[in-house]
PDB file of C-alpha atoms in Angstrom:
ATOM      1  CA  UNK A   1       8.006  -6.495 -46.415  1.00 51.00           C
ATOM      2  CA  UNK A   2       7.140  -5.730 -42.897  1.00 55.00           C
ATOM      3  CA  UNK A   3       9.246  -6.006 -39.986  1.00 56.00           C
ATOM      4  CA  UNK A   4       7.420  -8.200 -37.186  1.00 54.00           C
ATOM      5  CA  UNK A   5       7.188  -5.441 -33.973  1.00 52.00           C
ATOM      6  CA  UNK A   6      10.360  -5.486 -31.774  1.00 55.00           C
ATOM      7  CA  UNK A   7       9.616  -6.527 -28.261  1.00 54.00           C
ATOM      8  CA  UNK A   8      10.540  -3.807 -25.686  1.00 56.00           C
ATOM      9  CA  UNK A   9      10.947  -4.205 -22.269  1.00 67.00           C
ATOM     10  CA  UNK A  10      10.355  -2.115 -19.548  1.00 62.00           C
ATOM     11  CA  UNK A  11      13.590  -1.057 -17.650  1.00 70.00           C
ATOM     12  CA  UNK A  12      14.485  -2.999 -14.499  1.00 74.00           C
ATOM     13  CA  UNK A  13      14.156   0.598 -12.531  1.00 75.00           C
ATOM     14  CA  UNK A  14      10.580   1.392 -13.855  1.00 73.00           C
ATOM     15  CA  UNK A  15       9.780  -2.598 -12.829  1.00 78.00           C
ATOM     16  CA  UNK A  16      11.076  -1.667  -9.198  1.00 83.00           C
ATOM     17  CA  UNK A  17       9.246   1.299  -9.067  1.00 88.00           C
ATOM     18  CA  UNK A  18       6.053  -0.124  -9.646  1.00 84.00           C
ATOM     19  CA  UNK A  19       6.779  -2.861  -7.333  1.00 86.00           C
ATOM     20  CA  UNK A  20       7.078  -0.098  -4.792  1.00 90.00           C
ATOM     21  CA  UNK A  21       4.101   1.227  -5.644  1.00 91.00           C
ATOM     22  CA  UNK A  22       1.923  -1.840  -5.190  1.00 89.00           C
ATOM     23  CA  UNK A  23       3.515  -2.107  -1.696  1.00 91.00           C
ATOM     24  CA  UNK A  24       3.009   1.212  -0.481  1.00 93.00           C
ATOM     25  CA  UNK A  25      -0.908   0.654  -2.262  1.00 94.00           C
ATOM     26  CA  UNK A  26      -1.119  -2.400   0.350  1.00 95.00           C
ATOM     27  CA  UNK A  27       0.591  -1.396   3.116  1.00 94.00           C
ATOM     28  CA  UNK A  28      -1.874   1.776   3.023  1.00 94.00           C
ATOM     29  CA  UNK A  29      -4.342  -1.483   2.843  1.00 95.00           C
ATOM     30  CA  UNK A  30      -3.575  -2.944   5.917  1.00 93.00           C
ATOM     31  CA  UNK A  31      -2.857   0.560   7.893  1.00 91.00           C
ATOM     32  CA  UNK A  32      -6.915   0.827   7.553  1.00 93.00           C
ATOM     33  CA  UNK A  33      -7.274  -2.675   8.296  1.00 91.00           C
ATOM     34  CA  UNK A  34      -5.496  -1.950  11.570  1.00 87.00           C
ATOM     35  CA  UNK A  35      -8.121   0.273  12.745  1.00 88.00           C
ATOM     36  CA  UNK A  36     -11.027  -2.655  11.889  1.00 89.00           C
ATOM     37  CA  UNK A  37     -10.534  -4.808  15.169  1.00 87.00           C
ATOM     38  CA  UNK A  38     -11.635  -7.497  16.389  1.00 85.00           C
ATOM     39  CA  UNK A  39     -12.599  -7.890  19.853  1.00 84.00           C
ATOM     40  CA  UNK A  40      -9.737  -9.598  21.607  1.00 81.00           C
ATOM     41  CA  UNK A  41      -7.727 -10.139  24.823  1.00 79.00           C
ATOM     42  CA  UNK A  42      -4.944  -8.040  23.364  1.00 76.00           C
ATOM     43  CA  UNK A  43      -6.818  -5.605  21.201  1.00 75.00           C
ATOM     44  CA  UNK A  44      -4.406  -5.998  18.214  1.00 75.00           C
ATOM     45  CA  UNK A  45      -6.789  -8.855  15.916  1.00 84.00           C
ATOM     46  CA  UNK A  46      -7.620  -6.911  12.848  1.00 85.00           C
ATOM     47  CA  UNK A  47      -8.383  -6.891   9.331  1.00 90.00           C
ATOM     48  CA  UNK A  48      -4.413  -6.070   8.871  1.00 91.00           C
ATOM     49  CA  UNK A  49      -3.680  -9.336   7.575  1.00 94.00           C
ATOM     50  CA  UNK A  50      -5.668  -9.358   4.579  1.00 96.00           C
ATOM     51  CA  UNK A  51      -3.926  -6.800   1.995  1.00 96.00           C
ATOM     52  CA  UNK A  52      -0.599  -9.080   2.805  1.00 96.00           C
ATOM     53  CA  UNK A  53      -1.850 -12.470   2.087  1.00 97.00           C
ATOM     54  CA  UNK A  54      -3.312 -10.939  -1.037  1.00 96.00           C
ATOM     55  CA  UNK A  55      -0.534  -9.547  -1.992  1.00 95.00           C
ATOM     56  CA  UNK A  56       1.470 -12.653  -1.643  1.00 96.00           C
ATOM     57  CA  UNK A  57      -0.439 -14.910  -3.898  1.00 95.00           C
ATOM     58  CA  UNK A  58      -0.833 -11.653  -6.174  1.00 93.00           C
ATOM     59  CA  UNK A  59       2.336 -10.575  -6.655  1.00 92.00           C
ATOM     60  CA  UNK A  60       5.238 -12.064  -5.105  1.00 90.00           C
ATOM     61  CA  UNK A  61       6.930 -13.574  -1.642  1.00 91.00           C
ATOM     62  CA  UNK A  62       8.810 -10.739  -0.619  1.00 92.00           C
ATOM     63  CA  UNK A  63       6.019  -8.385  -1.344  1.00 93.00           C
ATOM     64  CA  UNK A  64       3.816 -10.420   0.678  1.00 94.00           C
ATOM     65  CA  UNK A  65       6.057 -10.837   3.582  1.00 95.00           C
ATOM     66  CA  UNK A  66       6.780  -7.185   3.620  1.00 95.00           C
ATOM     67  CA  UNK A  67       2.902  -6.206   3.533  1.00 95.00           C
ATOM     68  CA  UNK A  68       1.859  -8.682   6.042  1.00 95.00           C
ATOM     69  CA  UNK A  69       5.050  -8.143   8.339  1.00 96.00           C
ATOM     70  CA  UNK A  70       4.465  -4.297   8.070  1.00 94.00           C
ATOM     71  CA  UNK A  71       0.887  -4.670   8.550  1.00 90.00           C
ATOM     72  CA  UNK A  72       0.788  -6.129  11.871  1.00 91.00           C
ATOM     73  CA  UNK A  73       3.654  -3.854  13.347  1.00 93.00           C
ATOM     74  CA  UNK A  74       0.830  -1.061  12.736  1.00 88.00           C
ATOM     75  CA  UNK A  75      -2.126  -2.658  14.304  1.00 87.00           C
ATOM     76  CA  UNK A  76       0.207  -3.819  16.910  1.00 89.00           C
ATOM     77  CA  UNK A  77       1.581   0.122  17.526  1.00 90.00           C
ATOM     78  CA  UNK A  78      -2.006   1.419  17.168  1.00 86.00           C
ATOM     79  CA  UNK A  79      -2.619  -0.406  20.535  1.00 87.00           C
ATOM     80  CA  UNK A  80       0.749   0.275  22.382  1.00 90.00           C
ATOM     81  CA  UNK A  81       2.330  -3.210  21.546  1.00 92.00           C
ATOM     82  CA  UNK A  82       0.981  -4.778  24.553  1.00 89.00           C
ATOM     83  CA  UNK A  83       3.230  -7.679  24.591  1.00 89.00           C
ATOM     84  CA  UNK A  84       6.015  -5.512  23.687  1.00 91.00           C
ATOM     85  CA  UNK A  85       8.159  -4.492  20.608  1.00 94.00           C
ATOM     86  CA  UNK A  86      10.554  -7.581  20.641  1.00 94.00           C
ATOM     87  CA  UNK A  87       7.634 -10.286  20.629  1.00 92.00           C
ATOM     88  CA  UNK A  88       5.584  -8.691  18.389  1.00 93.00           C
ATOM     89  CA  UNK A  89       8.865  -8.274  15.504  1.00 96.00           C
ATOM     90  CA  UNK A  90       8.763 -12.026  16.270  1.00 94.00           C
ATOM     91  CA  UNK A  91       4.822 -12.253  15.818  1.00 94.00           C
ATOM     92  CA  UNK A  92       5.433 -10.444  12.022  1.00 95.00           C
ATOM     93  CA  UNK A  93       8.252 -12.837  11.144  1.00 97.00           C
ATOM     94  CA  UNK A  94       5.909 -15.031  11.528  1.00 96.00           C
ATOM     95  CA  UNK A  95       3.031 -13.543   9.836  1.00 96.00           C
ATOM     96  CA  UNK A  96       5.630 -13.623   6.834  1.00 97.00           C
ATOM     97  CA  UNK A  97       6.574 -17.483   7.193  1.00 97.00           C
ATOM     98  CA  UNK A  98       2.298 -17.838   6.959  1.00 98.00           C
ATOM     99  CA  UNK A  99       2.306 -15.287   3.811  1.00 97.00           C
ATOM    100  CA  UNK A 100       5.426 -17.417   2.473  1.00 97.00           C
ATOM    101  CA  UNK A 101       3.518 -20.609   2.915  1.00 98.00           C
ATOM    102  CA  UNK A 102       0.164 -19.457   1.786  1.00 98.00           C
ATOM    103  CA  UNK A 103       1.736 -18.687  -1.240  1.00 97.00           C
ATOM    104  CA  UNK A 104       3.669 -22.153  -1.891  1.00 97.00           C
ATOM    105  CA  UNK A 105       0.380 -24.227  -0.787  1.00 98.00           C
ATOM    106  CA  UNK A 106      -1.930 -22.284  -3.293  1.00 97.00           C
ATOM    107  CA  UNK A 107       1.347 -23.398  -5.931  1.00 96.00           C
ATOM    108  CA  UNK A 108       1.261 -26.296  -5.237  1.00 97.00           C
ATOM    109  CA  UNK A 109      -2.161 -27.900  -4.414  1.00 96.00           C
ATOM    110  CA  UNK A 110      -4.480 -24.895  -4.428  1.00 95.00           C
ATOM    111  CA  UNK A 111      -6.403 -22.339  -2.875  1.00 96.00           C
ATOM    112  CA  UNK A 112      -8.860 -23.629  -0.746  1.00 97.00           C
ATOM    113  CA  UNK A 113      -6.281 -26.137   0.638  1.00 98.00           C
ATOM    114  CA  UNK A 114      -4.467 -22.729   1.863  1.00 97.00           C
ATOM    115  CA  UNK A 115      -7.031 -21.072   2.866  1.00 97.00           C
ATOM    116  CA  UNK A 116      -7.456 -23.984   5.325  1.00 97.00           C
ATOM    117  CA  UNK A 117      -4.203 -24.711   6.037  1.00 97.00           C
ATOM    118  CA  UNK A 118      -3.153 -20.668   6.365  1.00 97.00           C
ATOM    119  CA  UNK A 119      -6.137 -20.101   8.850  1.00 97.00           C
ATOM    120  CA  UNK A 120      -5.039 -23.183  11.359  1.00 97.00           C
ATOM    121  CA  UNK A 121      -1.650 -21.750  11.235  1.00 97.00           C
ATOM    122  CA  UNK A 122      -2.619 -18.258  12.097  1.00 95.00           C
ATOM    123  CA  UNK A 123      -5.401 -18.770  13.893  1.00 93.00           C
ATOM    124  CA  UNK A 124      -4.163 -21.738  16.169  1.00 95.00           C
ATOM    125  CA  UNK A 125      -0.395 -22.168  15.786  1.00 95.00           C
ATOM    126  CA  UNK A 126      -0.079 -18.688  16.354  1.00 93.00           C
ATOM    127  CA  UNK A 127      -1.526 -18.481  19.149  1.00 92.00           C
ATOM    128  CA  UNK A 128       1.150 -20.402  20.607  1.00 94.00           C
ATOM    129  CA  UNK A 129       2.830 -17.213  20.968  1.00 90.00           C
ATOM    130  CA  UNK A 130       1.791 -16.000  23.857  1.00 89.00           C
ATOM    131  CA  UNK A 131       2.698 -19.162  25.610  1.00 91.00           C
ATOM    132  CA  UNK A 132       6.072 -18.233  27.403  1.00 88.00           C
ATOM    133  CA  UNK A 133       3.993 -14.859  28.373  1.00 88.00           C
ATOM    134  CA  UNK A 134       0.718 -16.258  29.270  1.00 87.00           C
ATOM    135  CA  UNK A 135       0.932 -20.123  29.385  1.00 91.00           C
ATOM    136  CA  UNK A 136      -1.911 -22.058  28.324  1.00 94.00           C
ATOM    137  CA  UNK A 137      -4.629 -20.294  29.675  1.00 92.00           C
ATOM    138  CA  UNK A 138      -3.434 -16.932  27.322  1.00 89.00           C
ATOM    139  CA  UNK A 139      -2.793 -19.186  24.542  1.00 91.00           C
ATOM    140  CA  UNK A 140      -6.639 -20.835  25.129  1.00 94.00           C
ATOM    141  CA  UNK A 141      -8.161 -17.006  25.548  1.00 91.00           C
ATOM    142  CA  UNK A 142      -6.645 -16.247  22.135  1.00 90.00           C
ATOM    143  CA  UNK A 143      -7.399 -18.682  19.862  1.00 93.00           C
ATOM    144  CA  UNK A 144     -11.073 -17.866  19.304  1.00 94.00           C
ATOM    145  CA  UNK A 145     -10.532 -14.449  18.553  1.00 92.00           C
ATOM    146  CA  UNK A 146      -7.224 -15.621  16.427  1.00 93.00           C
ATOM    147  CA  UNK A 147      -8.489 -17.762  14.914  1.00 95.00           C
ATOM    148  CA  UNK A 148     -11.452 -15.775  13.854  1.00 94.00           C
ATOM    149  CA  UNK A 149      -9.665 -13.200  12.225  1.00 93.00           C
ATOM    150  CA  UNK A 150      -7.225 -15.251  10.617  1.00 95.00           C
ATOM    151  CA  UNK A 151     -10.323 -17.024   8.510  1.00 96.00           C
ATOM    152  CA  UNK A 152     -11.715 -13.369   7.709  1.00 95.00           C
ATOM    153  CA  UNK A 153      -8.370 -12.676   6.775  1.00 96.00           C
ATOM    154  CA  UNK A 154      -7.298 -14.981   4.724  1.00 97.00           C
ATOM    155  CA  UNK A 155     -10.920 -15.393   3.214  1.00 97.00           C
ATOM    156  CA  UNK A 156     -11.075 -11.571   1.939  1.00 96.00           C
ATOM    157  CA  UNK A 157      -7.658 -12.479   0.618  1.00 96.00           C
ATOM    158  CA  UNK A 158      -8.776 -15.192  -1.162  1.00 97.00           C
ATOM    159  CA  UNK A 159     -11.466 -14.180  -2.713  1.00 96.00           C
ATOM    160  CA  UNK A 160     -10.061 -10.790  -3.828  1.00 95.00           C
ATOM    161  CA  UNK A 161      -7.060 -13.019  -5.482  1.00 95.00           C
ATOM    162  CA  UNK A 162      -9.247 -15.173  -6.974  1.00 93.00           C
ATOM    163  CA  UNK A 163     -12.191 -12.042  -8.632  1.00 92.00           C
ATOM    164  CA  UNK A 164      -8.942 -10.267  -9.595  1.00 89.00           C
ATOM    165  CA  UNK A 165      -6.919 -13.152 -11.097  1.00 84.00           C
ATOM    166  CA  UNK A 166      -5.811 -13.135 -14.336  1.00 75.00           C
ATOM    167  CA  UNK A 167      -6.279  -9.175 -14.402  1.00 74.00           C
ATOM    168  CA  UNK A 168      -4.005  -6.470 -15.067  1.00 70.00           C
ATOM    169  CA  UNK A 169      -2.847  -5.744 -11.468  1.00 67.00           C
ATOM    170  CA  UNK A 170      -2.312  -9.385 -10.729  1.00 61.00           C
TER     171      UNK A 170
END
């Protein structure tokens, strides 16, 4: 008689290390994207974005947070943090709570609802943050260019999630 083949599972260490792994893969990601800008007011509107939005429809929440956060604390150092360290830690945090959602929206009722959805909040809401620096007129000068890399952004996200879906590294 023969025995059916034992499942084995791979050791909750081995499972963190690769989880490492694929962060430090993305993070690497988004360190290039960094040095793709965007022509903006503030210089720091870059391809940075994309690797964490992937990563949090790919793999996970925290890994997406982490990426994205990560991500734009290097674009935002590559130009000298020009609206300082404390607002832009506040600008990643929120970069995470748009990974975050991104991730529940595409759950829940689809991609191309957070695509949309995602981009607005990036690209407009966002923008926002410059307010108590800038006022209005900062927050209008920044939305273009916002919100333009938010849907390039999120797009290359999207459409890397969705040719590499159902693969081995998602």
């Amino acid at each position: 008689m023969i025995e059916p083949a034992k499942k084995t599972t791979v050791p909750k260490s081995a499972q963190n290390i690769r989880r490492i792994a694929i962060m430090a893969v993305f993070l690497a990601l988004s360190a290039v994207g960094a040095l793709i800008k965007i022509p903006s007011p503030l210089g720091t509107v870059a391809l940075d974005s994309a690797p964490g939005f992937f990563s949090a429809l790919a793999f996970g929440s925290i890994e997406g947070c982490l990426v994205i956060a990560i991500g734009h604390l290097l674009t935002s150092a590559v130009v000298g943090f020009p609206l300082g360290i404390p607002m832009h830690l506040v600008i990643a945090i929120e970069m995470a709570v748009f990974a975050l959602i991104y991730r529940l929206v595409n759950k829940k009722i689809g991609l191309i609802p957070a695509v949309i959805i995602t981009s607005l909040l990036n690209g407009v809401v966002a923008a926002f943050s410059v307010f108590p620096m800038g006022g209005m007129g900062a927050v209008l000068g920044l939305m273009p260019f916002l919100l333009l890399g938010s849907v390039l952004n999120v797009a290359v996200s999207a459409l890397a999630y969705k040719a590499l879906k159902g693969s081995r590294l998602t």
